[in-house]
mmCIF file of C-alpha atoms in Angstrom:
data_model
loop_
_atom_site.group_PDB
_atom_site.id
_atom_site.type_symbol
_atom_site.label_atom_id
_atom_site.label_comp_id
_atom_site.label_asym_id
_atom_site.label_seq_id
_atom_site.Cartn_x
_atom_site.Cartn_y
_atom_site.Cartn_z
ATOM 1 C CA MET A 1 -22.678 14.375 10.480
ATOM 2 C CA VAL A 2 -21.430 11.061 11.807
ATOM 3 C CA GLU A 3 -20.201 10.606 15.222
ATOM 4 C CA ARG A 4 -18.807 7.542 16.297
ATOM 5 C CA GLN A 5 -16.770 6.425 19.446
ATOM 6 C CA ARG A 6 -15.573 3.103 20.399
ATOM 7 C CA LYS A 7 -13.045 1.850 22.988
ATOM 8 C CA ARG A 8 -11.939 -1.898 22.952
ATOM 9 C CA GLY A 9 -9.078 -3.808 24.306
ATOM 10 C CA ASP A 10 -5.947 -4.337 21.686
ATOM 11 C CA GLY A 11 -4.473 -3.127 22.327
ATOM 12 C CA ALA A 12 5.481 19.075 -4.329
ATOM 13 C CA VAL A 13 3.562 19.612 -5.228
ATOM 14 C CA ALA A 14 1.778 16.908 -7.199
ATOM 15 C CA LEU A 15 3.927 14.809 -9.743
ATOM 16 C CA ALA A 16 1.265 14.328 -12.021
ATOM 17 C CA ALA A 17 -2.530 15.335 -12.316
ATOM 18 C CA ALA A 18 -4.995 12.787 -13.047
ATOM 19 C CA ALA A 19 -7.496 13.223 -15.741
ATOM 20 C CA THR A 20 -9.685 15.234 -13.299
ATOM 21 C CA GLY A 21 -6.793 17.483 -12.380
ATOM 22 C CA LEU A 22 -7.372 17.014 -8.717
ATOM 23 C CA LEU A 23 -4.347 15.020 -7.839
ATOM 24 C CA LEU A 24 -2.980 16.678 -4.636
ATOM 25 C CA CYS A 25 -0.007 19.015 -5.277
ATOM 26 C CA ALA A 26 1.322 16.721 -4.804
ATOM 27 C CA THR A 27 9.993 -4.728 8.365
ATOM 28 C CA GLY A 28 9.936 -6.884 9.411
ATOM 29 C CA CYS A 29 12.161 -9.153 10.927
ATOM 30 C CA ALA A 30 11.601 -12.784 10.446
ATOM 31 C CA GLY A 31 9.367 -14.340 13.148
ATOM 32 C CA GLY A 32 9.907 -17.828 14.748
ATOM 33 C CA GLY A 33 7.890 -20.704 13.330
ATOM 34 C CA THR A 34 4.917 -21.649 15.302
ATOM 35 C CA ALA A 35 2.647 -24.812 15.331
ATOM 36 C CA SER A 36 0.045 -23.140 13.301
ATOM 37 C CA ASP A 37 2.359 -22.220 10.293
ATOM 38 C CA ASP A 38 1.622 -25.461 8.504
ATOM 39 C CA ALA A 39 -2.156 -24.780 8.920
ATOM 40 C CA ARG A 40 -1.805 -21.204 7.634
ATOM 41 C CA ALA A 41 0.052 -22.265 4.732
ATOM 42 C CA ALA A 42 -2.454 -24.803 3.766
ATOM 43 C CA GLU A 43 -5.087 -22.259 3.323
ATOM 44 C CA ASP A 44 -6.020 -20.685 0.249
ATOM 45 C CA PRO A 45 -4.300 -17.173 0.346
ATOM 46 C CA VAL A 46 -6.943 -15.804 -1.936
ATOM 47 C CA GLU A 47 -9.698 -16.716 0.204
ATOM 48 C CA VAL A 48 -7.971 -15.401 3.175
ATOM 49 C CA LEU A 49 -7.470 -12.113 1.514
ATOM 50 C CA HIS A 50 -10.941 -11.877 0.347
ATOM 51 C CA GLY A 51 -12.220 -11.820 3.941
ATOM 52 C CA ALA A 52 -9.711 -9.152 5.175
ATOM 53 C CA ALA A 53 -12.089 -6.210 4.747
ATOM 54 C CA GLY A 54 -14.714 -7.774 6.652
ATOM 55 C CA ASN A 55 -12.290 -8.622 9.593
ATOM 56 C CA LEU A 56 -11.584 -4.855 9.863
ATOM 57 C CA VAL A 57 -15.291 -4.147 10.096
ATOM 58 C CA ARG A 58 -15.520 -6.251 12.875
ATOM 59 C CA ALA A 59 -12.444 -4.840 14.511
ATOM 60 C CA GLY A 60 -14.228 -1.314 14.400
ATOM 61 C CA THR A 61 -11.785 1.334 14.341
ATOM 62 C CA SER A 62 -7.974 1.845 14.155
ATOM 63 C CA LYS A 63 -5.234 4.459 13.719
ATOM 64 C CA ALA A 64 -3.661 4.849 10.443
ATOM 65 C CA ARG A 65 -0.485 5.974 8.705
ATOM 66 C CA THR A 66 -0.334 6.328 4.899
ATOM 67 C CA SER A 67 2.535 6.867 2.408
ATOM 68 C CA MET A 68 2.243 7.584 -1.356
ATOM 69 C CA GLU A 69 5.234 7.621 -3.485
ATOM 70 C CA MET A 70 4.866 8.743 -7.163
ATOM 71 C CA ALA A 71 7.443 8.502 -9.688
ATOM 72 C CA THR A 72 7.486 9.891 -13.378
ATOM 73 C CA GLY A 73 10.169 11.197 -15.784
ATOM 74 C CA GLY A 74 12.983 10.496 -12.969
ATOM 75 C CA THR A 75 11.187 12.355 -10.387
ATOM 76 C CA ARG A 76 9.961 10.837 -7.071
ATOM 77 C CA VAL A 77 7.963 12.318 -4.263
ATOM 78 C CA THR A 78 6.324 11.105 -1.229
ATOM 79 C CA ILE A 79 3.132 12.383 0.389
ATOM 80 C CA ARG A 80 2.501 11.263 4.073
ATOM 81 C CA GLY A 81 -0.539 10.904 6.228
ATOM 82 C CA GLU A 82 -1.661 10.153 9.564
ATOM 83 C CA GLY A 83 -5.179 9.727 11.280
ATOM 84 C CA VAL A 84 -7.970 7.556 12.292
ATOM 85 C CA TYR A 85 -10.521 5.292 10.570
ATOM 86 C CA ASP A 86 -14.021 3.905 11.502
ATOM 87 C CA PHE A 87 -14.377 0.686 9.306
ATOM 88 C CA ALA A 88 -18.084 0.016 10.281
ATOM 89 C CA ASP A 89 -19.322 3.539 9.012
ATOM 90 C CA GLN A 90 -16.504 3.752 6.473
ATOM 91 C CA VAL A 91 -15.357 7.389 7.627
ATOM 92 C CA GLY A 92 -12.027 8.408 8.512
ATOM 93 C CA ARG A 93 -9.767 11.421 9.127
ATOM 94 C CA LEU A 94 -6.305 12.043 7.825
ATOM 95 C CA LYS A 95 -3.754 14.900 8.019
ATOM 96 C CA VAL A 96 -1.907 14.693 4.702
ATOM 97 C CA LEU A 97 1.589 16.228 4.695
ATOM 98 C CA LEU A 98 2.819 17.551 1.258
ATOM 99 C CA PRO A 99 6.426 17.182 0.261
ATOM 100 C CA GLN A 100 8.832 19.966 -0.062
ATOM 101 C CA ASP A 101 9.037 22.047 -3.081
ATOM 102 C CA PRO A 102 11.989 21.525 -5.488
ATOM 103 C CA ALA A 103 13.813 24.525 -3.864
ATOM 104 C CA GLY A 104 13.734 22.720 -0.366
ATOM 105 C CA ALA A 105 11.261 25.154 0.906
ATOM 106 C CA ASP A 106 8.440 23.495 3.242
ATOM 107 C CA GLY A 107 5.683 25.913 3.247
ATOM 108 C CA HIS A 108 2.729 23.875 2.559
ATOM 109 C CA ARG A 109 0.307 23.677 5.343
ATOM 110 C CA PRO A 110 -1.127 20.078 6.174
ATOM 111 C CA ILE A 111 -4.269 19.181 4.203
ATOM 112 C CA THR A 112 -7.037 17.591 6.371
ATOM 113 C CA GLU A 113 -8.951 14.970 4.495
ATOM 114 C CA LEU A 114 -12.308 13.470 5.541
ATOM 115 C CA LEU A 115 -13.141 10.145 3.988
ATOM 116 C CA ALA A 116 -16.708 9.062 3.634
ATOM 117 C CA PRO A 117 -18.629 6.622 1.353
ATOM 118 C CA GLY A 118 -18.431 8.131 -2.095
ATOM 119 C CA ALA A 119 -17.026 11.257 -1.054
ATOM 120 C CA LEU A 120 -13.714 13.040 -0.153
ATOM 121 C CA TYR A 121 -13.587 16.353 1.794
ATOM 122 C CA MET A 122 -10.293 18.558 1.838
ATOM 123 C CA LYS A 123 -9.443 21.559 3.955
ATOM 124 C CA ASN A 124 -6.480 23.674 3.228
ATOM 125 C CA ARG A 125 -6.745 22.492 -0.222
ATOM 126 C CA GLY A 126 -5.284 25.963 -1.555
ATOM 127 C CA ALA A 127 -5.713 27.195 -5.025
ATOM 128 C CA GLY A 128 -8.180 30.119 -3.880
ATOM 129 C CA VAL A 129 -10.226 27.937 -1.557
ATOM 130 C CA PRO A 130 -11.121 30.100 1.711
ATOM 131 C CA THR A 131 -9.288 28.650 4.785
ATOM 132 C CA ASP A 132 -12.793 27.785 6.479
ATOM 133 C CA LYS A 133 -14.008 26.025 3.870
ATOM 134 C CA TRP A 134 -14.050 22.329 2.684
ATOM 135 C CA VAL A 135 -13.735 21.091 -0.838
ATOM 136 C CA ARG A 136 -16.065 18.105 -1.669
ATOM 137 C CA VAL A 137 -15.139 15.627 -4.411
ATOM 138 C CA ASP A 138 -17.472 12.680 -5.697
ATOM 139 C CA THR A 139 -14.941 9.899 -5.735
ATOM 140 C CA ALA A 140 -17.070 8.042 -8.364
ATOM 141 C CA THR A 141 -16.182 11.071 -10.630
ATOM 142 C CA LEU A 142 -12.314 10.578 -10.418
ATOM 143 C CA SER A 143 -10.319 8.589 -12.990
ATOM 144 C CA ASP A 144 -8.544 6.818 -10.053
ATOM 145 C CA GLY A 145 -11.611 6.316 -7.869
ATOM 146 C CA ASN A 146 -9.712 8.351 -5.087
ATOM 147 C CA LEU A 147 -7.150 5.495 -4.723
ATOM 148 C CA VAL A 148 -4.459 8.300 -5.555
ATOM 149 C CA THR A 149 -6.158 11.662 -5.796
ATOM 150 C CA GLY A 150 -6.029 12.599 -2.176
ATOM 151 C CA GLY A 151 -2.480 11.693 -1.690
ATOM 152 C CA ALA A 152 -3.570 8.863 0.505
ATOM 153 C CA THR A 153 -5.583 5.549 -0.357
ATOM 154 C CA ASP A 154 -8.683 5.241 1.821
ATOM 155 C CA PRO A 155 -7.950 2.581 4.237
ATOM 156 C CA PHE A 156 -11.188 0.712 3.751
ATOM 157 C CA ALA A 157 -10.911 1.024 -0.001
ATOM 158 C CA ALA A 158 -7.374 -0.429 0.185
ATOM 159 C CA ALA A 159 -8.871 -3.317 2.035
ATOM 160 C CA GLU A 160 -11.585 -3.741 -0.391
ATOM 161 C CA LEU A 161 -9.408 -3.742 -3.318
ATOM 162 C CA LEU A 162 -8.201 -7.132 -1.960
ATOM 163 C CA ARG A 163 -11.627 -8.567 -2.510
ATOM 164 C CA GLY A 164 -10.419 -8.497 -6.267
ATOM 165 C CA ALA A 165 -7.537 -10.582 -5.523
ATOM 166 C CA ARG A 166 -7.010 -13.284 -8.180
ATOM 167 C CA ASN A 167 -4.087 -14.901 -7.328
ATOM 168 C CA ALA A 168 -1.964 -14.735 -4.077
ATOM 169 C CA THR A 169 0.828 -16.677 -2.330
ATOM 170 C CA TYR A 170 1.663 -17.022 1.314
ATOM 171 C CA VAL A 171 5.248 -15.759 1.748
ATOM 172 C CA GLY A 172 5.598 -16.488 5.551
ATOM 173 C CA ARG A 173 5.740 -14.986 8.923
ATOM 174 C CA THR A 174 7.225 -11.816 9.964
ATOM 175 C CA SER A 175 6.538 -8.707 11.977
ATOM 176 C CA VAL A 176 5.084 -5.394 11.575
ATOM 177 C CA ALA A 177 5.988 -2.685 14.368
ATOM 178 C CA GLY A 178 6.296 -5.514 16.685
ATOM 179 C CA THR A 179 3.192 -7.320 15.715
ATOM 180 C CA ALA A 180 3.559 -10.869 14.355
ATOM 181 C CA VAL A 181 1.907 -11.015 10.953
ATOM 182 C CA ARG A 182 1.385 -13.386 7.913
ATOM 183 C CA HIS A 183 2.843 -11.890 4.714
ATOM 184 C CA TYR A 184 0.824 -12.505 1.490
ATOM 185 C CA ARG A 185 1.819 -11.214 -2.162
ATOM 186 C CA GLY A 186 -0.378 -11.167 -5.133
ATOM 187 C CA THR A 187 -2.264 -9.375 -7.726
ATOM 188 C CA ALA A 188 -5.844 -7.800 -7.678
ATOM 189 C CA ASP A 189 -8.149 -7.072 -10.323
ATOM 190 C CA LEU A 190 -9.990 -3.494 -9.969
ATOM 191 C CA ALA A 191 -12.994 -4.869 -11.744
ATOM 192 C CA VAL A 192 -13.544 -7.808 -9.782
ATOM 193 C CA ALA A 193 -12.866 -5.685 -6.528
ATOM 194 C CA ALA A 194 -15.605 -3.293 -7.706
ATOM 195 C CA ARG A 195 -17.966 -5.968 -8.032
ATOM 196 C CA ASP A 196 -17.620 -7.360 -4.734
ATOM 197 C CA ALA A 197 -17.161 -4.182 -2.685
ATOM 198 C CA SER A 198 -19.355 -2.561 -0.364
ATOM 199 C CA ALA A 199 -21.861 -0.051 -1.868
ATOM 200 C CA GLY A 200 -19.827 2.855 -0.574
ATOM 201 C CA ASN A 201 -16.751 1.764 -2.601
ATOM 202 C CA ARG A 202 -18.383 0.055 -5.534
ATOM 203 C CA GLU A 203 -18.474 3.063 -8.030
ATOM 204 C CA ALA A 204 -15.182 4.523 -7.008
ATOM 205 C CA LEU A 205 -13.571 1.046 -7.613
ATOM 206 C CA ARG A 206 -15.219 0.810 -10.916
ATOM 207 C CA ALA A 207 -14.181 4.342 -12.216
ATOM 208 C CA ALA A 208 -10.631 3.128 -11.093
ATOM 209 C CA ALA A 209 -10.865 -0.044 -13.254
ATOM 210 C CA LYS A 210 -11.408 2.179 -16.236
ATOM 211 C CA GLY A 211 -8.980 4.958 -15.458
ATOM 212 C CA PHE A 212 -5.922 3.319 -14.520
ATOM 213 C CA ALA A 213 -3.385 2.120 -17.034
ATOM 214 C CA THR A 214 -3.944 -1.370 -16.129
ATOM 215 C CA ALA A 215 -6.876 -2.892 -13.917
ATOM 216 C CA ARG A 216 -4.263 -5.384 -12.316
ATOM 217 C CA VAL A 217 -2.764 -4.083 -9.006
ATOM 218 C CA PRO A 218 0.265 -5.879 -7.693
ATOM 219 C CA PHE A 219 0.193 -5.998 -3.734
ATOM 220 C CA ASP A 220 1.760 -6.966 -0.630
ATOM 221 C CA VAL A 221 -0.454 -7.317 2.628
ATOM 222 C CA TYR A 222 0.562 -8.304 6.238
ATOM 223 C CA LEU A 223 -2.196 -9.782 8.375
ATOM 224 C CA ASP A 224 -2.160 -10.394 12.213
ATOM 225 C CA ASP A 225 -3.340 -13.619 13.860
ATOM 226 C CA GLN A 226 -7.073 -12.101 13.719
ATOM 227 C CA GLY A 227 -6.848 -11.634 9.955
ATOM 228 C CA ARG A 228 -6.851 -7.741 10.290
ATOM 229 C CA ILE A 229 -4.417 -5.832 7.835
ATOM 230 C CA ARG A 230 -1.660 -4.316 9.640
ATOM 231 C CA LYS A 231 0.102 -3.173 6.475
ATOM 232 C CA VAL A 232 -0.828 -3.261 2.832
ATOM 233 C CA ARG A 233 1.127 -1.855 -0.306
ATOM 234 C CA HIS A 234 -0.488 -1.407 -3.596
ATOM 235 C CA ARG A 235 1.449 -0.449 -6.880
ATOM 236 C CA PHE A 236 -0.876 1.663 -9.189
ATOM 237 C CA SER A 237 0.039 2.702 -12.736
ATOM 238 C CA PHE A 238 -1.876 5.307 -14.741
ATOM 239 C CA VAL A 239 -1.471 7.774 -17.329
ATOM 240 C CA ASN A 240 -1.010 11.403 -16.734
ATOM 241 C CA GLY A 241 -3.965 13.189 -18.423
ATOM 242 C CA GLN A 242 -1.963 16.272 -18.964
ATOM 243 C CA GLN A 243 1.331 14.781 -20.546
ATOM 244 C CA LYS A 244 0.315 11.452 -21.274
ATOM 245 C CA ASP A 245 3.118 9.970 -19.093
ATOM 246 C CA THR A 246 2.736 6.831 -17.282
ATOM 247 C CA VAL A 247 2.821 7.333 -13.351
ATOM 248 C CA ALA A 248 3.946 4.721 -11.038
ATOM 249 C CA VAL A 249 2.392 5.020 -7.656
ATOM 250 C CA SER A 250 3.310 2.822 -4.634
ATOM 251 C CA SER A 251 0.679 3.457 -1.802
ATOM 252 C CA THR A 252 1.237 1.957 1.710
ATOM 253 C CA THR A 253 -1.369 2.015 4.579
ATOM 254 C CA LEU A 254 -0.280 0.908 7.975
ATOM 255 C CA LEU A 255 -2.991 0.154 10.517
ATOM 256 C CA TYR A 256 -2.540 -0.019 14.349
ATOM 257 C CA ASP A 257 -4.221 0.605 17.665
ATOM 258 C CA PHE A 258 -7.468 -1.132 16.856
ATOM 259 C CA GLY A 259 -10.371 0.074 18.950
ATOM 260 C CA ALA A 260 -8.945 3.712 19.117
ATOM 261 C CA ALA A 261 -11.761 6.307 19.839
ATOM 262 C CA VAL A 262 -12.856 7.877 16.413
ATOM 263 C CA ASP A 263 -15.124 11.049 16.069
ATOM 264 C CA VAL A 264 -15.622 12.101 12.383
ATOM 265 C CA ARG A 265 -17.928 14.988 11.687
ATOM 266 C CA LEU A 266 -18.685 15.492 8.116
ATOM 267 C CA PRO A 267 -18.774 19.305 6.894
ATOM 268 C CA ARG A 268 -22.293 20.906 6.724
ATOM 269 C CA THR A 269 -23.558 22.083 3.313
ATOM 270 C CA LYS A 270 -22.728 25.768 4.248
ATOM 271 C CA ASP A 271 -19.043 25.029 5.097
ATOM 272 C CA ILE A 272 -18.541 23.492 1.466
ATOM 273 C CA PHE A 273 -16.884 25.628 -0.997
ATOM 274 C CA ALA A 274 -18.965 26.149 -4.032
ATOM 275 C CA GLY A 275 -16.534 28.190 -6.201
ATOM 276 C CA ARG A 276 -14.052 27.202 -8.694
ATOM 277 C CA ILE A 277 -10.848 25.780 -7.787
ATOM 278 C CA ALA A 278 -7.830 27.366 -9.589
ATOM 279 C CA GLY A 279 -5.288 25.010 -11.233
#
């Protein structure tokens, strides 16, 4: 069980199943120039981005919103999530909302996800799982390293992916949700990110480097003046193990309210479903 609480100032259904079959069923306005703009532009963007994950650890906690858009065969769906994350302990909780079914019905219950180093816990997973039980998934066994499977990219994994930035450019200043930020754009290498990641994400990112259609991941990221990620968007590409179609995935993570109280309690062994998951 992990319990952590901090307070600081500072303010449908699945488009395509990954090879594991576990893929869930499924701004800015330009800011005025400042005296520091020239200095920011002179910094090496790659080095700046390599330090972004560490800045989140120092920030402690935040609230998070996620959006994952998947497209294949002319069909597009979006899965949204919202919750909190503790970057020091690498644990978080998200409520993930599945899209409507093709008929327009919205009968899906939100799925509660607990994120932890090397593991994803899901409640209301459906497919024969009792409502009071959790499903536990070892993220290192997933061909996408759980960058896509849960319908939301783990916020710290999204940050650590930037450790694999091979090229990046400083686009300029803008704002995200009213906060002044610096916009960077580039490409990350999953294999390099796995090599330099924390122990909790290393094996999952290594699996993703092997499982995606390409280990190169384009990204746009927005950092505040403390170097913390306020928004990051990754574009993944993988091959659907069932139909061999290439699936394009755009995953966006928005971080805000740094220092928010976070209390994440991982399930006890007796509360984890041990049976077979249908579908």
